[in-house]
Amino acid sequence: MKIIQNIIFAILIPLVGCQNSKDSESQSIPEAKIVFTEAMTIHDEVMPRMDEIHKLKKELTLQLGKIESKEVIEKIKITISDLEKADDGMMDWMHNVVKYPDQSTKEEGHTGHDHSVHDADTSLSIHLEQKEAIIQVKSDMVSAIDKAKKLVNPK
Amino acid sequence: MKSLWIIPFIYFFSCGDIPRQTLPILGRKLVKETIVDGQKVIDSVYPTIQDFRFMDQDSNWITRELMEGKIYIADFFFTTCPTICPVMKRNMKKVYEKYKNDDEIWILSHTIDPKHDTIPVLKKYADAINVDAEHHWHFLTGNRDSIFDLAERSYMVSAEEDPNAPGGAVHSGAFILIDKKGRIRGYYDGTDEQDVLRLIRDIKLLNPKRNNLRK
């Protein structure tokens, strides 16, 4: 009888163990996917403003030739540099983005249409890190655009 | 005398051309007065794409002058774009497959990320999606400010006139159809398969004689 009990335990323990590890895996995968989707939503929200950055940069560069005040010239130069950094930040983020596997077309039998630098990943820490990075990119973009607008249209 | 009413119908069905569908010329036209043989002639001048000079994946210079006499489709993309570009490329490839053997129809895809999209990167990209410059799909790179300027001041300047044009400018996903004289004839949403099929049909309208000859 004890032998049978031992056999049942021997079977049940690994099964329960496997189930627990599967549970934690299935919980962490969707979370990483949610975080990736949130990061992409932030990206989609600010990406159209790249045109605005370019227009403002052009406008400020034109102003540089017309203004004599050294103080204002310095302000404009710093703002142009902020716009360029924000622009670079977004381009670098997109260049280095790690996708969540089922959001990538790399796995679609290599259709050749997805040219991501990095392979897709399920790791939550990676997706959290890149979400934080896109929040920073957004903040840099919005702040540089606001600053530039004030210089272009001073009131 | 009574049978005279039939004459206009005979003319219509025998001589009159059935009106051919044409594409509008987009952009604000300028009215230009010229004197021809002592007579004042008023012409409408439509805006055309400004001069440009970019390098393609095979290190060939592609210029506005070179595009004179060719129909082409322009778009803006970058190779590592995480969102709309993969869909755009899939749809543009349908246009490419349809017209790749026609020397008068070209595709110009401008990268908005020249820092990362160097000529070797663009070449690798073209190879990966199995397209080439010999069949006139050119992936262009150059000065980033010049690419943005060209997009804003030439290609997307008339976008609001076309109800079908997608919003935004450089990263809008738009395919822009340009005629042989460098005039904008249509905007299409490169992420929408149905709109891309409309583009494929519209290209034929710009080249009716050539299409008739092929039939």
CSV table of C-alpha atoms in Angstrom, one decimal:
chain,number,residue,atom,x,y,z
A,1,MET,CA,0.0,0.0,0.0
A,2,LYS,CA,2.8,2.3,0.9
A,3,ILE,CA,4.5,1.6,-2.4
A,4,ILE,CA,1.3,2.6,-4.3
A,5,GLN,CA,1.1,5.8,-2.2
A,6,ASN,CA,4.7,6.6,-3.0
A,7,ILE,CA,4.1,6.1,-6.7
A,8,ILE,CA,1.1,8.4,-6.6
A,9,PHE,CA,3.2,11.1,-4.8
A,10,ALA,CA,6.0,10.6,-7.2
A,11,ILE,CA,3.6,11.3,-10.1
A,12,LEU,CA,1.6,14.1,-8.5
A,13,ILE,CA,4.5,16.2,-7.2
A,14,PRO,CA,6.2,16.8,-10.6
A,15,LEU,CA,2.8,17.4,-12.2
A,16,VAL,CA,1.8,20.0,-9.6
A,17,GLY,CA,5.3,21.5,-9.9
A,18,CYS,CA,5.0,21.7,-13.7
A,19,GLN,CA,1.6,23.2,-13.5
A,20,ASN,CA,2.8,25.9,-11.1
A,21,SER,CA,5.7,26.8,-13.4
A,22,LYS,CA,3.4,26.9,-16.4
A,23,ASP,CA,1.0,29.2,-14.5
A,24,SER,CA,3.8,31.7,-13.7
A,25,GLU,CA,5.0,31.5,-17.3
A,26,SER,CA,1.5,32.1,-18.7
A,27,GLN,CA,1.1,35.1,-16.3
A,28,SER,CA,4.5,36.7,-17.2
A,29,ILE,CA,4.0,36.3,-21.0
A,30,PRO,CA,0.8,38.3,-21.3
A,31,GLU,CA,2.2,41.0,-19.0
A,32,ALA,CA,5.3,41.4,-21.3
A,33,LYS,CA,2.9,41.6,-24.3
A,34,ILE,CA,0.7,44.2,-22.6
A,35,VAL,CA,3.8,46.3,-21.8
A,36,PHE,CA,5.0,46.0,-25.4
A,37,THR,CA,1.6,47.1,-26.7
A,38,GLU,CA,1.6,50.0,-24.3
A,39,ALA,CA,5.0,51.1,-25.4
A,40,MET,CA,3.9,50.9,-29.1
A,41,THR,CA,0.8,53.0,-28.3
A,42,ILE,CA,3.0,55.7,-26.8
A,43,HIS,CA,5.2,55.5,-29.9
A,44,ASP,CA,2.2,55.8,-32.3
A,45,GLU,CA,0.9,58.8,-30.4
A,46,VAL,CA,4.1,60.8,-30.7
A,47,MET,CA,5.5,59.5,-34.0
A,48,PRO,CA,3.4,61.9,-36.2
A,49,ARG,CA,5.0,64.8,-34.3
A,50,MET,CA,8.4,64.1,-36.0
A,51,ASP,CA,7.2,66.3,-38.8
A,52,GLU,CA,6.5,69.1,-36.3
A,53,ILE,CA,10.1,68.7,-35.0
A,54,HIS,CA,11.5,69.1,-38.5
A,55,LYS,CA,9.3,72.1,-39.3
A,56,LEU,CA,10.2,73.9,-36.0
A,57,LYS,CA,13.9,73.1,-36.5
A,58,LYS,CA,13.8,74.7,-40.0
A,59,GLU,CA,11.9,77.7,-38.7
A,60,LEU,CA,14.4,78.3,-35.9
A,61,THR,CA,17.3,77.9,-38.2
A,62,LEU,CA,15.8,80.6,-40.5
A,63,GLN,CA,15.4,82.8,-37.4
A,64,LEU,CA,19.1,82.4,-36.5
A,65,GLY,CA,20.1,84.5,-39.5
A,66,LYS,CA,17.7,87.3,-38.7
A,67,ILE,CA,18.3,87.8,-34.9
A,68,GLU,CA,21.1,89.9,-33.4
A,69,SER,CA,20.6,89.3,-29.7
A,70,LYS,CA,23.3,86.9,-28.6
A,71,GLU,CA,21.1,85.7,-25.8
A,72,VAL,CA,18.2,84.8,-28.1
A,73,ILE,CA,20.7,83.2,-30.6
A,74,GLU,CA,22.0,81.0,-27.8
A,75,LYS,CA,18.5,80.0,-26.7
A,76,ILE,CA,17.6,79.1,-30.3
A,77,LYS,CA,20.8,77.0,-30.7
A,78,ILE,CA,20.0,75.1,-27.5
A,79,THR,CA,16.4,74.5,-28.6
A,80,ILE,CA,17.5,73.3,-32.0
A,81,SER,CA,19.9,70.9,-30.3
A,82,ASP,CA,17.0,69.7,-28.0
A,83,LEU,CA,14.9,69.1,-31.1
A,84,GLU,CA,17.7,67.1,-32.7
A,85,LYS,CA,18.3,65.0,-29.6
A,86,ALA,CA,14.5,64.3,-29.3
A,87,ASP,CA,14.4,63.3,-33.0
A,88,ASP,CA,17.5,61.1,-32.6
A,89,GLY,CA,16.0,59.5,-29.5
A,90,MET,CA,12.9,58.4,-31.3
A,91,MET,CA,14.8,57.1,-34.3
A,92,ASP,CA,17.2,55.2,-32.1
A,93,TRP,CA,14.3,53.8,-30.0
A,94,MET,CA,12.6,52.5,-33.2
A,95,HIS,CA,15.9,51.1,-34.5
A,96,ASN,CA,16.6,49.1,-31.3
A,97,VAL,CA,13.1,48.1,-30.4
A,98,VAL,CA,12.6,44.5,-29.3
A,99,LYS,CA,9.2,43.2,-30.4
A,100,TYR,CA,7.0,40.7,-28.6
A,101,PRO,CA,7.1,37.4,-30.7
A,102,ASP,CA,3.6,37.4,-32.0
A,103,GLN,CA,3.9,41.1,-32.9
A,104,SER,CA,6.8,40.4,-35.1
A,105,THR,CA,6.6,39.2,-38.7
A,106,LYS,CA,10.2,37.8,-38.5
A,107,GLU,CA,8.7,34.5,-37.5
A,108,GLU,CA,6.2,34.4,-40.5
A,109,GLY,CA,8.4,32.1,-42.5
A,110,HIS,CA,10.9,34.9,-43.1
A,111,THR,CA,8.7,37.0,-45.4
A,112,GLY,CA,11.6,39.4,-45.4
A,113,HIS,CA,9.4,42.4,-44.4
A,114,ASP,CA,10.5,42.7,-40.8
A,115,HIS,CA,14.0,44.0,-40.5
A,116,SER,CA,14.2,44.5,-36.7
A,117,VAL,CA,17.7,44.6,-35.5
A,118,HIS,CA,16.9,42.4,-32.5
A,119,ASP,CA,15.0,39.2,-32.3
A,120,ALA,CA,11.6,39.2,-30.6
A,121,ASP,CA,11.6,38.5,-26.9
A,122,THR,CA,9.1,37.6,-24.2
A,123,SER,CA,11.2,38.9,-21.3
A,124,LEU,CA,9.2,41.3,-19.1
A,125,SER,CA,12.2,43.2,-18.0
A,126,ILE,CA,13.2,44.1,-21.6
A,127,HIS,CA,9.7,45.3,-22.4
A,128,LEU,CA,9.5,47.4,-19.2
A,129,GLU,CA,12.8,48.9,-19.9
A,130,GLN,CA,11.9,49.9,-23.4
A,131,LYS,CA,8.5,51.3,-22.3
A,132,GLU,CA,10.4,53.5,-19.8
A,133,ALA,CA,12.6,54.6,-22.7
A,134,ILE,CA,9.7,55.5,-25.0
A,135,ILE,CA,8.1,57.5,-22.1
A,136,GLN,CA,11.4,59.4,-21.9
A,137,VAL,CA,11.5,59.9,-25.7
A,138,LYS,CA,7.9,61.3,-25.6
A,139,SER,CA,8.8,63.6,-22.8
A,140,ASP,CA,11.9,64.9,-24.6
A,141,MET,CA,9.9,65.4,-27.8
A,142,VAL,CA,7.0,67.3,-26.1
A,143,SER,CA,9.3,69.4,-24.1
A,144,ALA,CA,11.5,70.4,-27.1
A,145,ILE,CA,8.5,71.1,-29.3
A,146,ASP,CA,6.9,73.3,-26.6
A,147,LYS,CA,10.1,75.2,-26.1
A,148,ALA,CA,10.6,75.7,-29.8
A,149,LYS,CA,7.0,76.9,-30.3
A,150,LYS,CA,7.5,79.6,-27.7
A,151,LEU,CA,10.6,80.8,-29.6
A,152,VAL,CA,8.8,80.7,-33.0
A,153,ASN,CA,5.7,82.4,-31.7
A,154,PRO,CA,6.7,84.5,-28.7
A,155,LYS,CA,3.6,86.1,-27.0
B,1,MET,CA,-37.2,65.3,-91.9
B,2,LYS,CA,-38.7,63.4,-89.1
B,3,SER,CA,-35.8,61.0,-89.0
B,4,LEU,CA,-33.2,63.8,-88.4
B,5,TRP,CA,-33.5,63.3,-84.7
B,6,ILE,CA,-31.5,60.1,-85.1
B,7,ILE,CA,-28.3,61.9,-86.3
B,8,PRO,CA,-26.9,62.9,-82.9
B,9,PHE,CA,-27.3,59.3,-81.7
B,10,ILE,CA,-25.5,58.0,-84.8
B,11,TYR,CA,-22.7,60.5,-84.2
B,12,PHE,CA,-22.5,59.6,-80.5
B,13,PHE,CA,-22.3,55.8,-81.1
B,14,SER,CA,-20.0,55.9,-84.2
B,15,CYS,CA,-17.7,58.9,-83.8
B,16,GLY,CA,-17.9,60.1,-80.3
B,17,ASP,CA,-15.4,58.7,-77.8
B,18,ILE,CA,-16.8,57.2,-74.7
B,19,PRO,CA,-15.4,59.6,-72.0
B,20,ARG,CA,-12.3,58.0,-70.5
B,21,GLN,CA,-11.8,58.1,-66.7
B,22,THR,CA,-9.0,60.5,-65.9
B,23,LEU,CA,-7.2,61.3,-62.7
B,24,PRO,CA,-7.2,64.8,-61.3
B,25,ILE,CA,-4.0,66.9,-61.2
B,26,LEU,CA,-3.5,67.8,-57.6
B,27,GLY,CA,-2.1,71.1,-56.3
B,28,ARG,CA,-3.0,74.7,-56.7
B,29,LYS,CA,-2.7,75.7,-60.3
B,30,LEU,CA,-1.3,79.0,-61.4
B,31,VAL,CA,-2.8,80.9,-64.3
B,32,LYS,CA,-0.1,81.9,-66.7
B,33,GLU,CA,-0.5,84.4,-69.6
B,34,THR,CA,1.7,84.0,-72.7
B,35,ILE,CA,1.6,85.6,-76.1
B,36,VAL,CA,1.5,83.1,-79.0
B,37,ASP,CA,1.5,84.6,-82.6
B,38,GLY,CA,0.4,88.0,-81.1
B,39,GLN,CA,-2.5,86.4,-79.3
B,40,LYS,CA,-2.9,86.2,-75.5
B,41,VAL,CA,-3.1,82.6,-74.4
B,42,ILE,CA,-4.0,81.6,-70.8
B,43,ASP,CA,-2.5,78.4,-69.5
B,44,SER,CA,-3.0,76.6,-66.2
B,45,VAL,CA,0.3,75.6,-64.7
B,46,TYR,CA,0.2,72.8,-62.1
B,47,PRO,CA,2.8,72.4,-59.4
B,48,THR,CA,5.5,69.8,-60.0
B,49,ILE,CA,7.9,67.9,-57.7
B,50,GLN,CA,10.9,70.0,-56.9
B,51,ASP,CA,14.5,69.0,-57.9
B,52,PHE,CA,16.0,66.2,-55.9
B,53,ARG,CA,19.1,64.1,-56.0
B,54,PHE,CA,19.4,60.9,-53.8
B,55,MET,CA,21.4,57.7,-54.0
B,56,ASP,CA,19.8,54.3,-54.4
B,57,GLN,CA,20.7,50.8,-53.0
B,58,ASP,CA,23.1,50.3,-55.9
B,59,SER,CA,24.8,53.7,-55.5
B,60,ASN,CA,23.0,55.2,-58.5
B,61,TRP,CA,22.0,58.8,-58.4
B,62,ILE,CA,18.3,59.2,-58.8
B,63,THR,CA,17.3,62.7,-59.7
B,64,ARG,CA,14.1,64.7,-60.6
B,65,GLU,CA,15.5,65.1,-64.2
B,66,LEU,CA,15.9,61.3,-64.5
B,67,MET,CA,12.3,60.8,-63.6
B,68,GLU,CA,11.0,63.1,-66.4
B,69,GLY,CA,8.9,61.0,-68.8
B,70,LYS,CA,8.3,58.3,-66.2
B,71,ILE,CA,5.4,57.5,-64.0
B,72,TYR,CA,6.4,56.7,-60.4
B,73,ILE,CA,5.1,56.0,-57.0
B,74,ALA,CA,6.9,57.7,-54.0
B,75,ASP,CA,6.7,56.6,-50.4
B,76,PHE,CA,8.6,57.2,-47.1
B,77,PHE,CA,9.8,54.5,-44.8
B,78,PHE,CA,12.8,53.1,-42.9
B,79,THR,CA,14.1,49.6,-42.7
B,80,THR,CA,13.6,49.1,-38.9
B,81,CYS,CA,10.2,50.8,-38.7
B,82,PRO,CA,8.3,48.8,-36.1
B,83,THR,CA,4.7,49.6,-37.2
B,84,ILE,CA,3.3,50.5,-40.6
B,85,CYS,CA,6.3,49.9,-42.9
B,86,PRO,CA,6.2,46.1,-43.0
B,87,VAL,CA,2.6,46.4,-44.2
B,88,MET,CA,3.5,49.1,-46.7
B,89,LYS,CA,6.3,47.1,-48.2
B,90,ARG,CA,4.0,44.1,-48.6
B,91,ASN,CA,1.5,46.3,-50.4
B,92,MET,CA,4.1,48.1,-52.5
B,93,LYS,CA,5.5,44.7,-53.6
B,94,LYS,CA,2.1,44.1,-55.2
B,95,VAL,CA,2.6,47.3,-57.3
B,96,TYR,CA,6.2,46.2,-58.1
B,97,GLU,CA,5.1,42.7,-59.2
B,98,LYS,CA,2.4,44.2,-61.5
B,99,TYR,CA,4.7,46.7,-63.2
B,100,LYS,CA,8.3,45.4,-62.7
B,101,ASN,CA,8.7,44.8,-66.4
B,102,ASP,CA,7.6,48.2,-67.5
B,103,ASP,CA,10.5,50.6,-67.8
B,104,GLU,CA,8.3,53.6,-67.6
B,105,ILE,CA,6.9,52.8,-64.1
B,106,TRP,CA,9.3,53.2,-61.1
B,107,ILE,CA,9.0,53.1,-57.4
B,108,LEU,CA,11.0,55.5,-55.2
B,109,SER,CA,11.1,54.6,-51.5
B,110,HIS,CA,12.8,57.3,-49.4
B,111,THR,CA,14.3,56.4,-46.1
B,112,ILE,CA,13.6,58.9,-43.3
B,113,ASP,CA,16.4,57.3,-41.2
B,114,PRO,CA,19.6,57.8,-43.3
B,115,LYS,CA,21.7,57.5,-40.1
B,116,HIS,CA,20.9,53.8,-39.9
B,117,ASP,CA,19.7,53.1,-43.5
B,118,THR,CA,23.0,53.3,-45.2
B,119,ILE,CA,23.4,52.1,-48.8
B,120,PRO,CA,24.5,48.5,-47.8
B,121,VAL,CA,21.6,48.3,-45.4
B,122,LEU,CA,19.2,49.4,-48.2
B,123,LYS,CA,20.7,46.8,-50.5
B,124,LYS,CA,20.3,44.1,-47.9
B,125,TYR,CA,16.7,45.2,-47.4
B,126,ALA,CA,15.9,45.1,-51.2
B,127,ASP,CA,17.5,41.7,-51.5
B,128,ALA,CA,15.6,40.4,-48.5
B,129,ILE,CA,12.3,41.3,-50.0
B,130,ASN,CA,13.5,40.1,-53.4
B,131,VAL,CA,13.2,43.3,-55.4
B,132,ASP,CA,15.9,45.3,-57.3
B,133,ALA,CA,16.8,48.5,-58.9
B,134,GLU,CA,17.0,46.9,-62.3
B,135,HIS,CA,13.2,46.4,-62.2
B,136,HIS,CA,13.0,50.0,-60.9
B,137,TRP,CA,12.3,49.8,-57.2
B,138,HIS,CA,14.8,52.3,-55.8
B,139,PHE,CA,15.4,52.7,-52.1
B,140,LEU,CA,16.8,56.2,-51.7
B,141,THR,CA,19.0,57.8,-49.1
B,142,GLY,CA,20.5,61.2,-48.7
B,143,ASN,CA,20.5,64.2,-46.4
B,144,ARG,CA,17.7,63.8,-43.9
B,145,ASP,CA,16.6,67.5,-44.0
B,146,SER,CA,16.4,67.3,-47.8
B,147,ILE,CA,14.2,64.2,-47.6
B,148,PHE,CA,11.9,65.8,-45.1
B,149,ASP,CA,11.8,69.1,-47.2
B,150,LEU,CA,10.9,67.2,-50.3
B,151,ALA,CA,8.1,65.3,-48.5
B,152,GLU,CA,6.6,68.4,-47.0
B,153,ARG,CA,7.1,70.9,-49.8
B,154,SER,CA,6.5,68.7,-52.8
B,155,TYR,CA,4.9,65.3,-52.2
B,156,MET,CA,2.6,65.9,-49.3
B,157,VAL,CA,1.8,69.6,-50.0
B,158,SER,CA,-1.5,68.8,-51.8
B,159,ALA,CA,-2.5,65.9,-49.5
B,160,GLU,CA,-5.4,67.8,-47.9
B,161,GLU,CA,-6.9,68.3,-51.4
B,162,ASP,CA,-7.4,64.6,-51.8
B,163,PRO,CA,-10.1,63.1,-49.5
B,164,ASN,CA,-8.4,59.7,-49.9
B,165,ALA,CA,-5.1,61.0,-48.7
B,166,PRO,CA,-3.9,59.6,-45.3
B,167,GLY,CA,-3.2,62.2,-42.6
B,168,GLY,CA,0.2,63.3,-41.5
B,169,ALA,CA,3.2,63.8,-43.7
B,170,VAL,CA,6.4,61.8,-43.7
B,171,HIS,CA,5.3,58.9,-41.7
B,172,SER,CA,1.7,58.8,-43.0
B,173,GLY,CA,2.0,55.5,-44.9
B,174,ALA,CA,1.1,57.3,-48.1
B,175,PHE,CA,1.9,56.1,-51.6
B,176,ILE,CA,2.0,59.1,-54.0
B,177,LEU,CA,1.4,58.7,-57.7
B,178,ILE,CA,3.4,61.0,-59.9
B,179,ASP,CA,2.9,61.4,-63.7
B,180,LYS,CA,5.4,61.8,-66.5
B,181,LYS,CA,5.5,65.5,-66.0
B,182,GLY,CA,6.2,65.3,-62.3
B,183,ARG,CA,2.7,66.2,-61.2
B,184,ILE,CA,0.8,64.6,-58.3
B,185,ARG,CA,-2.1,62.5,-59.5
B,186,GLY,CA,-3.2,60.6,-56.4
B,187,TYR,CA,-2.6,59.7,-52.8
B,188,TYR,CA,-3.2,56.2,-51.5
B,189,ASP,CA,-3.0,54.6,-48.1
B,190,GLY,CA,-0.1,52.2,-48.3
B,191,THR,CA,-1.4,50.2,-45.4
B,192,ASP,CA,-4.8,49.5,-47.0
B,193,GLU,CA,-4.8,46.7,-49.5
B,194,GLN,CA,-7.9,47.9,-51.3
B,195,ASP,CA,-6.5,51.4,-51.7
B,196,VAL,CA,-3.3,49.9,-53.2
B,197,LEU,CA,-5.4,48.0,-55.7
B,198,ARG,CA,-7.0,51.3,-56.6
B,199,LEU,CA,-3.4,52.6,-57.2
B,200,ILE,CA,-2.6,49.7,-59.4
B,201,ARG,CA,-5.7,50.5,-61.5
B,202,ASP,CA,-5.0,54.2,-61.6
B,203,ILE,CA,-1.4,53.7,-62.9
B,204,LYS,CA,-3.0,52.3,-66.0
B,205,LEU,CA,-5.1,55.5,-66.5
B,206,LEU,CA,-1.8,57.5,-66.7
B,207,ASN,CA,-0.5,55.2,-69.5
B,208,PRO,CA,-3.6,54.4,-71.6
B,209,LYS,CA,-1.8,54.1,-75.0
B,210,ARG,CA,0.8,51.7,-73.6
B,211,ASN,CA,-1.9,49.6,-72.0
B,212,ASN,CA,-3.9,49.5,-75.2
B,213,LEU,CA,-0.9,48.3,-77.1
B,214,ARG,CA,-0.3,45.5,-74.7
B,215,LYS,CA,-3.9,44.2,-75.1
